Amino acid sequence: MKARAPVWSLLLLGFACQPEETVSTPPAGPSPQVEPEWFQSVVDTALADLEGQGLVTVSATELREVLELLETSQLPGRVGALARRDLQSRPPLFLNGALMDILESRESTTAQRRLAYAWLEQVGVAAVMPRLLLRRKYEKDLLAYVALARALLKLENGGALEGLLDLLQREEAGIEEIRRQAAAALALLPETEEWQPGGSFEQDWAHLLACRHSWFLQRELVPGEGPPAPFDSHLQAEVWRMIDRLNSQALRPVDDARFVLGSLPLNVVGLLCQATRERSHYVREAVMQTLSWRLGHVCGRFARRSDFQWAAHFETMLDEPRSRTRVLEALGAAGLAEAVPVLQSWLETGSWEEKTAAADALLRCADDSALSMLQGFRQKDIPLSAEATYSLQLLEHALDPNAAPPAPPESLAQGEKERRDRWLFDRQHRPGSETLDQENMPAAESGSKPGESQSLR
């Protein structure tokens, strides 16, 4: 069949000749000064409900005592045994809180951090996960990073698998002991019918890739079915404290929180969806960025396994103008075709930015049933941005190989082109479309490798 002409590009060029008034007016919504009915004080309410839960706040005196016991526990004989027994007798939430304080202190030595991670491998509780995950961003000592990865694996969290994989693949001289310890950490991966620890390194490597694949798709080391396991109240408290960090104009606490929230087990999606109703604009924006940028298709798997109505949840939020483009982005990020009718409406009637957000979202979630809609939309000569034009070109060609090959508009920035090319690549891991080769995974999120700084997109 003969390829069709690249009409998307003609639409973009045609817009330059049209007056600005031809842009469609978006559907009426409430004034920005009027709060939608769905605005709630979600974070404050959750923190109040969970008061007294989570890791214990440790005093400076108690922290010094724990640190002394940690160092004494290294001694041989009766003295070391007594110190270890004393530490093990402490309430788990207290001890986990103290160990995290040691890890987060700038005054702690490398040896003290390695020791604290080793103890968390033994006594770690689920509530320590958020703060422990953040250490991936700041821990620069490679042996300490391996100990961090071990502690996370004991909690069935795969947030440091990329780091272990990176260490095992490094070939520079002088890190033989680090690679040996990284290989030994693979014994902590969950057992399956196909794999038990103690086999060959080749078997361990294959299992590592399988666990990494599962973690990438649904934030579980072993694929599960049905609703994801709920968080206990202590972990919930720590997650809500991390979400509370998003209520900030300063960039670092927001970046830190997004970095952590994107690496928690699958059920974090449910808590983040609750937080999308938060009246704080800062929290809403950052939560939806986390869902769209850090989690994406993982959200779709949560929705399917939990029977969560993803499109309906976010459609009700489109009456709030300030967050509308973020809502459209989140609608598509989950990779669920149920969002297509909502996105089609905004593609046709939204503002310039809203039409771009809707086109991008369609690229991430539309299935074959959207092809006739796309073909009909092309005939309406609705002006689009360069970004929206390229997204729809990519989508139509993905759904119909006989369509004209994508031709990026000249005005499209290279970074914007690459982002949409990545979304096209990511279509293969939409829920129900898992064809991803374990050996050909997408690039790891920045900041997930030892000693690497992180960026968001």
Coordinates of C-alpha atoms in Angstrom, one line a residue:
M1 CA 0.0 0.0 0.0
K2 CA 1.3 3.5 -0.8
A3 CA 2.3 5.6 2.1
R4 CA 0.1 8.7 2.8
A5 CA 1.4 12.2 2.7
P6 CA 2.7 13.6 6.1
V7 CA -0.5 15.6 6.8
W8 CA 0.5 16.3 10.4
S9 CA 3.4 18.5 9.1
L10 CA 1.0 20.4 6.8
L11 CA -1.3 21.1 9.8
L12 CA 1.7 22.6 11.7
L13 CA 2.7 24.8 8.7
G14 CA -0.9 25.9 8.2
F15 CA -1.2 27.2 11.7
A16 CA 1.5 29.8 11.0
C17 CA -1.0 31.5 8.6
Q18 CA -3.9 31.5 10.9
P19 CA -4.7 34.2 13.5
E20 CA -4.4 33.3 17.1
E21 CA -8.2 33.6 17.6
T22 CA -8.7 30.4 15.7
V23 CA -7.5 28.3 18.6
S24 CA -10.5 26.5 20.1
T25 CA -11.6 27.7 23.5
P26 CA -11.3 24.9 26.2
P27 CA -14.4 23.8 28.0
A28 CA -15.4 26.1 30.8
G29 CA -14.1 25.3 34.3
P30 CA -14.3 26.9 37.6
S31 CA -12.4 30.1 38.3
P32 CA -8.8 29.5 39.6
Q33 CA -10.0 31.3 42.8
V34 CA -12.7 28.8 43.4
E35 CA -11.5 25.5 44.9
P36 CA -13.0 22.4 43.2
E37 CA -15.0 20.2 45.5
W38 CA -12.4 17.4 45.3
F39 CA -9.7 19.6 47.0
Q40 CA -8.9 18.1 50.4
S41 CA -6.2 18.4 53.0
V42 CA -5.1 14.9 52.2
V43 CA -1.5 14.9 53.5
D44 CA -2.4 16.6 56.9
T45 CA -5.3 14.2 57.4
A46 CA -3.1 11.2 56.7
L47 CA -0.3 12.3 59.0
A48 CA -2.8 13.0 61.7
D49 CA -4.4 9.6 61.3
L50 CA -1.0 7.9 61.5
E51 CA 0.4 10.0 64.3
G52 CA 2.7 7.8 66.5
Q53 CA 3.4 5.4 63.6
G54 CA 6.6 5.0 61.7
L55 CA 10.2 5.2 62.7
V56 CA 10.9 6.5 66.2
T57 CA 12.6 9.9 66.6
V58 CA 15.8 9.3 68.5
S59 CA 17.4 11.9 70.8
A60 CA 21.1 12.9 70.5
T61 CA 21.9 11.0 73.7
E62 CA 20.2 7.8 72.5
L63 CA 21.9 8.1 69.1
R64 CA 25.4 8.3 70.8
E65 CA 24.6 5.2 72.8
V66 CA 23.5 3.3 69.8
L67 CA 26.6 4.3 67.9
E68 CA 28.8 3.2 70.8
L69 CA 27.0 -0.2 70.9
L70 CA 27.4 -0.6 67.1
E71 CA 31.2 -0.1 67.4
T72 CA 31.4 -2.3 70.4
S73 CA 29.5 -5.1 68.7
Q74 CA 32.5 -5.5 66.4
L75 CA 34.7 -6.7 69.3
P76 CA 35.3 -10.4 69.8
G77 CA 34.2 -12.3 72.8
R78 CA 31.7 -11.5 75.6
V79 CA 31.9 -7.7 75.2
G80 CA 30.9 -7.8 71.6
A81 CA 28.2 -10.4 72.2
L82 CA 26.7 -8.2 75.0
A83 CA 26.6 -5.2 72.7
R84 CA 24.9 -7.2 69.9
R85 CA 22.4 -8.6 72.4
D86 CA 21.7 -5.1 73.7
L87 CA 21.1 -3.7 70.2
Q88 CA 18.8 -6.6 69.2
S89 CA 16.7 -6.0 72.3
R90 CA 15.8 -2.5 71.3
P91 CA 12.4 -1.9 69.7
P92 CA 12.7 -2.4 66.0
L93 CA 11.2 1.0 65.1
F94 CA 13.6 2.7 67.5
L95 CA 16.7 0.9 66.2
N96 CA 15.8 1.4 62.6
G97 CA 15.3 5.1 63.3
A98 CA 18.7 5.3 65.0
L99 CA 20.5 3.5 62.2
M100 CA 19.0 5.8 59.6
D101 CA 20.1 8.8 61.7
I102 CA 23.6 7.5 61.6
L103 CA 23.5 7.0 57.9
E104 CA 22.1 10.4 57.2
S105 CA 24.6 12.2 59.5
R106 CA 27.4 14.1 57.7
E107 CA 29.6 13.2 60.7
S108 CA 29.3 9.5 60.2
T109 CA 32.4 7.7 58.9
T110 CA 32.4 5.3 56.0
A111 CA 33.0 2.4 58.4
Q112 CA 30.1 3.5 60.6
R113 CA 27.8 3.6 57.5
R114 CA 28.9 0.2 56.3
L115 CA 28.1 -1.2 59.8
A116 CA 24.7 0.6 60.0
Y117 CA 23.7 -0.9 56.6
A118 CA 24.8 -4.4 57.7
W119 CA 22.6 -4.1 60.8
L120 CA 19.7 -2.9 58.7
E121 CA 20.0 -6.1 56.7
Q122 CA 19.5 -8.0 59.9
V123 CA 16.8 -5.9 61.7
G124 CA 15.3 -3.7 58.9
V125 CA 11.5 -3.2 59.0
A126 CA 9.3 -2.1 56.1
A127 CA 9.0 1.4 57.5
V128 CA 12.7 2.1 56.9
M129 CA 12.3 1.7 53.1
P130 CA 11.6 5.3 52.1
R131 CA 14.6 6.8 53.9
L132 CA 16.8 3.9 53.0
L133 CA 15.9 4.3 49.3
L134 CA 17.0 7.9 49.4
R135 CA 20.5 6.7 50.5
R136 CA 21.0 5.4 46.9
K137 CA 21.3 9.0 45.8
Y138 CA 23.9 10.1 48.3
E139 CA 26.0 7.0 49.2
K140 CA 29.3 7.3 47.3
D141 CA 31.2 4.4 48.9
L142 CA 30.8 1.4 46.7
L143 CA 31.1 -1.3 49.5
A144 CA 28.6 0.7 51.5
Y145 CA 26.3 0.7 48.5
V146 CA 26.4 -3.0 48.2
A147 CA 25.5 -3.2 51.9
L148 CA 22.6 -0.8 51.2
A149 CA 21.5 -3.0 48.3
R150 CA 21.5 -6.1 50.6
A151 CA 19.4 -4.3 53.2
L152 CA 16.8 -3.3 50.5
L153 CA 16.7 -6.9 49.1
K154 CA 16.0 -8.3 52.6
L155 CA 12.9 -6.0 52.5
E156 CA 12.0 -7.3 49.0
N157 CA 12.8 -4.0 47.4
G158 CA 14.6 -3.9 44.0
G159 CA 15.4 -0.3 44.1
A160 CA 19.2 -1.0 44.1
L161 CA 19.2 -3.8 41.5
E162 CA 20.4 -1.3 38.8
G163 CA 23.3 -0.4 41.1
L164 CA 24.3 -4.1 41.6
L165 CA 24.0 -4.7 37.9
D166 CA 26.3 -1.7 37.2
L167 CA 28.9 -2.9 39.7
L168 CA 28.9 -6.4 38.3
Q169 CA 29.5 -5.1 34.8
R170 CA 32.4 -2.7 35.7
E171 CA 35.7 -3.9 34.4
E172 CA 38.2 -1.4 35.9
A173 CA 41.0 -2.7 38.1
G174 CA 40.9 -2.4 41.9
I175 CA 37.2 -3.2 42.5
E176 CA 37.5 -7.0 42.6
E177 CA 36.3 -7.1 46.2
I178 CA 33.3 -4.9 45.4
R179 CA 32.3 -7.1 42.5
R180 CA 32.7 -10.2 44.7
Q181 CA 30.4 -8.7 47.3
A182 CA 27.9 -7.6 44.7
A183 CA 27.8 -11.1 43.3
A184 CA 27.3 -12.5 46.9
A185 CA 24.3 -10.2 47.3
L186 CA 22.4 -12.0 44.6
A187 CA 21.8 -14.8 47.1
L188 CA 19.3 -12.5 48.7
L189 CA 17.1 -12.4 45.6
P190 CA 13.7 -14.2 46.2
E191 CA 13.7 -17.9 45.6
T192 CA 11.5 -19.3 42.8
E193 CA 10.8 -22.8 41.4
E194 CA 13.4 -22.1 38.7
W195 CA 16.1 -20.6 41.0
Q196 CA 17.6 -21.1 44.5
P197 CA 20.8 -19.6 45.8
G198 CA 24.0 -21.6 45.6
G199 CA 24.0 -22.4 41.9
S200 CA 26.3 -21.0 39.2
F201 CA 26.9 -17.3 38.6
E202 CA 25.3 -17.7 35.2
Q203 CA 22.1 -18.9 36.9
D204 CA 22.3 -16.0 39.4
W205 CA 22.8 -13.6 36.6
A206 CA 19.7 -14.8 34.7
H207 CA 17.7 -14.6 37.9
L208 CA 18.9 -11.1 38.6
L209 CA 17.7 -10.0 35.1
A210 CA 14.3 -11.7 35.7
C211 CA 13.9 -9.9 39.0
R212 CA 15.0 -6.6 37.5
H213 CA 12.5 -7.1 34.7
S214 CA 9.7 -7.8 37.2
W215 CA 10.6 -4.8 39.3
F216 CA 10.7 -2.5 36.2
L217 CA 7.2 -3.7 35.2
Q218 CA 5.4 -3.7 38.5
R219 CA 7.7 -2.9 41.4
E220 CA 7.8 -6.5 42.6
L221 CA 10.8 -8.8 42.5
V222 CA 8.6 -11.8 41.5
P223 CA 5.5 -11.1 39.4
G224 CA 2.3 -11.2 41.4
E225 CA -1.4 -11.3 40.7
G226 CA -4.4 -9.7 42.3
P227 CA -4.4 -6.6 44.5
P228 CA -0.8 -5.7 45.7
A229 CA 0.0 -6.2 49.3
P230 CA -1.0 -3.3 51.4
F231 CA 1.5 -1.2 53.4
D232 CA 1.5 -1.6 57.2
S233 CA 0.7 1.5 59.2
H234 CA 4.3 2.3 59.9
L235 CA 5.3 2.2 56.3
Q236 CA 2.3 4.3 55.4
A237 CA 3.4 6.9 57.9
E238 CA 6.8 7.1 56.4
V239 CA 5.4 7.3 52.8
W240 CA 3.1 10.2 53.8
R241 CA 6.0 12.0 55.4
M242 CA 7.9 11.6 52.2
I243 CA 4.9 12.9 50.2
D244 CA 4.8 15.9 52.7
R245 CA 8.3 16.9 51.4
L246 CA 6.7 17.7 48.1
N247 CA 5.0 20.7 49.7
S248 CA 8.1 22.9 49.1
Q249 CA 9.3 25.6 46.7
A250 CA 12.9 24.4 47.3
L251 CA 14.0 21.8 44.6
R252 CA 16.1 19.3 46.6
P253 CA 13.4 18.0 49.0
V254 CA 11.0 17.6 46.0
D255 CA 13.6 15.8 43.9
D256 CA 14.5 13.6 46.9
A257 CA 10.8 12.7 47.5
R258 CA 10.1 11.9 43.8
F259 CA 13.3 9.8 43.7
V260 CA 12.1 7.7 46.6
L261 CA 8.4 7.5 45.8
G262 CA 9.1 6.1 42.3
S263 CA 11.0 3.1 43.9
L264 CA 8.6 1.9 46.5
P265 CA 6.5 -1.3 46.0
L266 CA 3.5 -1.3 43.8
N267 CA 0.9 -0.2 46.4
V268 CA 2.6 3.3 46.5
V269 CA 0.5 4.1 43.4
G270 CA -2.7 4.0 45.5
L271 CA -1.3 6.4 48.1
L272 CA -0.1 8.8 45.4
C273 CA -3.5 8.7 43.7
Q274 CA -5.0 9.8 47.0
A275 CA -2.5 12.6 47.2
T276 CA -3.6 13.9 43.7
R277 CA -6.6 15.3 45.6
E278 CA -4.4 17.4 47.9
R279 CA -5.3 21.1 47.8
S280 CA -1.6 22.2 47.9
H281 CA -0.7 22.9 44.3
Y282 CA 3.0 22.0 45.0
V283 CA 2.0 18.5 46.2
R284 CA -0.4 17.9 43.4
E285 CA 2.1 18.8 40.7
A286 CA 4.9 16.8 42.2
V287 CA 2.7 13.7 42.8
M288 CA 1.5 13.7 39.2
Q289 CA 5.1 14.2 38.0
T290 CA 6.0 11.1 40.0
L291 CA 3.2 9.1 38.6
S292 CA 4.0 10.2 35.0
W293 CA 7.8 10.4 35.0
R294 CA 8.9 7.8 37.6
L295 CA 6.2 5.2 37.5
G296 CA 4.3 5.4 34.2
H297 CA 3.2 2.0 33.0
V298 CA 3.6 0.7 36.6
C299 CA 0.5 2.7 37.4
G300 CA -1.4 0.8 34.7
R301 CA -0.6 -2.5 36.3
F302 CA -1.6 -1.2 39.7
A303 CA -5.0 -0.1 38.2
R304 CA -5.6 -3.4 36.5
R305 CA -4.7 -5.5 39.6
S306 CA -6.6 -3.3 42.0
D307 CA -9.6 -2.6 39.7
F308 CA -8.8 1.1 40.1
Q309 CA -10.7 3.3 37.6
W310 CA -7.7 5.3 36.3
A311 CA -9.4 7.4 33.7
A312 CA -12.4 8.2 35.8
H313 CA -10.2 9.2 38.8
F314 CA -8.2 11.8 36.7
E315 CA -11.1 12.9 34.5
T316 CA -12.8 14.5 37.5
M317 CA -9.7 16.6 38.1
L318 CA -9.7 18.3 34.7
D319 CA -11.9 21.1 36.0
E320 CA -8.9 22.6 37.8
P321 CA -7.0 24.8 35.2
R322 CA -3.6 25.0 36.9
S323 CA -3.1 21.3 37.1
R324 CA -4.8 20.3 33.8
T325 CA -1.8 19.6 31.7
R326 CA -0.3 17.4 34.5
V327 CA -3.6 15.5 34.7
L328 CA -3.6 14.9 31.0
E329 CA -0.1 13.7 31.2
A330 CA -0.9 11.3 34.1
L331 CA -4.0 10.0 32.2
G332 CA -1.7 8.7 29.4
A333 CA 1.3 7.7 31.4
A334 CA -0.3 4.6 32.8
G335 CA -0.6 3.1 29.3
L336 CA -4.3 2.3 29.6
A337 CA -6.4 2.7 26.4
E338 CA -9.4 3.6 28.6
A339 CA -8.1 7.2 28.7
V340 CA -8.3 7.7 24.9
P341 CA -11.9 9.2 24.8
V342 CA -11.0 11.8 27.4
L343 CA -7.8 12.7 25.7
Q344 CA -9.4 12.9 22.3
S345 CA -11.8 15.6 23.7
W346 CA -8.9 17.7 24.9
L347 CA -6.9 17.2 21.8
E348 CA -9.8 18.8 19.8
T349 CA -10.9 21.5 22.3
G350 CA -8.1 22.3 24.6
S351 CA -5.7 25.2 24.7
W352 CA -2.4 25.1 22.9
E353 CA -0.6 23.5 25.9
E354 CA -3.5 21.2 26.7
K355 CA -3.6 19.8 23.1
T356 CA 0.1 19.1 23.3
A357 CA -0.3 17.3 26.6
A358 CA -3.2 15.3 25.2
A359 CA -1.3 14.3 22.1
D360 CA 1.7 13.2 24.2
A361 CA -0.6 11.2 26.5
L362 CA -2.2 9.5 23.5
L363 CA 1.3 8.4 22.3
R364 CA 1.8 6.7 25.6
C365 CA -1.6 4.9 26.0
A366 CA -3.6 4.6 22.7
D367 CA -4.1 1.1 21.2
D368 CA -5.2 0.0 17.7
S369 CA -8.8 1.2 18.3
A370 CA -7.6 4.8 18.2
L371 CA -6.4 4.6 14.6
S372 CA -9.7 5.7 13.1
M373 CA -9.9 8.6 15.6
L374 CA -6.4 9.7 14.5
Q375 CA -7.3 9.5 10.8
G376 CA -10.5 11.5 11.4
F377 CA -8.7 14.1 13.5
R378 CA -6.2 14.8 10.7
Q379 CA -9.1 15.8 8.4
K380 CA -10.2 18.5 10.8
D381 CA -7.2 20.8 10.2
I382 CA -6.8 21.6 13.9
P383 CA -3.5 23.5 14.5
L384 CA -1.0 21.8 16.8
S385 CA 2.4 22.5 18.3
A386 CA 5.5 20.9 16.9
E387 CA 5.6 18.6 19.9
A388 CA 2.0 17.4 19.4
T389 CA 2.5 17.0 15.7
Y390 CA 5.4 14.7 16.2
S391 CA 3.7 12.7 18.9
L392 CA 0.7 12.0 16.7
Q393 CA 3.0 11.1 13.7
L394 CA 4.8 8.6 15.9
L395 CA 1.5 7.1 17.2
E396 CA -0.2 6.8 13.8
H397 CA 2.9 5.1 12.3
A398 CA 3.0 2.7 15.3
L399 CA -0.6 1.8 14.8
D400 CA -0.4 1.7 11.0
P401 CA 3.0 0.8 9.4
N402 CA 1.6 2.0 6.1
A403 CA 1.2 5.5 7.4
A404 CA 3.7 8.2 6.4
P405 CA 7.0 7.8 8.4
P406 CA 7.3 10.4 11.2
A407 CA 9.0 13.6 10.0
P408 CA 10.0 15.8 13.0
P409 CA 9.0 19.5 12.4
E410 CA 12.1 21.7 12.0
S411 CA 11.1 23.8 15.0
L412 CA 11.1 20.7 17.3
A413 CA 13.9 20.8 19.8
Q414 CA 16.2 17.8 19.9
G415 CA 15.4 17.1 23.5
E416 CA 11.7 17.1 22.9
K417 CA 12.1 14.8 19.9
E418 CA 14.2 12.3 22.1
R419 CA 11.6 12.4 24.8
R420 CA 8.8 11.4 22.4
D421 CA 11.0 8.8 20.8
R422 CA 11.5 7.3 24.3
W423 CA 7.7 7.2 24.8
L424 CA 7.4 5.4 21.5
F425 CA 9.9 2.8 22.8
D426 CA 8.1 2.6 26.1
R427 CA 4.8 1.6 24.4
Q428 CA 6.0 -2.0 24.5
H429 CA 5.7 -2.2 28.2
R430 CA 2.1 -0.9 28.5
P431 CA -0.1 -3.3 30.5
G432 CA -0.9 -6.2 28.2
S433 CA 2.0 -5.4 25.8
E434 CA 4.9 -6.9 27.7
T435 CA 7.3 -7.8 24.9
L436 CA 10.4 -6.3 26.5
D437 CA 13.6 -8.3 26.3
Q438 CA 15.2 -8.7 29.7
E439 CA 18.6 -8.2 28.0
N440 CA 17.4 -5.0 26.3
M441 CA 15.9 -3.0 29.0
P442 CA 15.6 0.8 28.7
A443 CA 18.2 3.0 30.3
A444 CA 18.1 3.0 34.1
E445 CA 16.6 6.0 35.8
S446 CA 19.4 8.5 36.5
G447 CA 20.6 8.4 40.1
S448 CA 20.0 4.7 40.4
K449 CA 23.7 3.7 39.9
P450 CA 26.4 4.0 42.6
G451 CA 27.9 7.5 42.7
E452 CA 25.6 8.8 40.0
S453 CA 23.7 12.1 40.3
Q454 CA 20.1 12.1 39.3
S455 CA 17.8 14.0 37.0
L456 CA 14.1 13.7 36.5
R457 CA 13.3 13.1 32.9

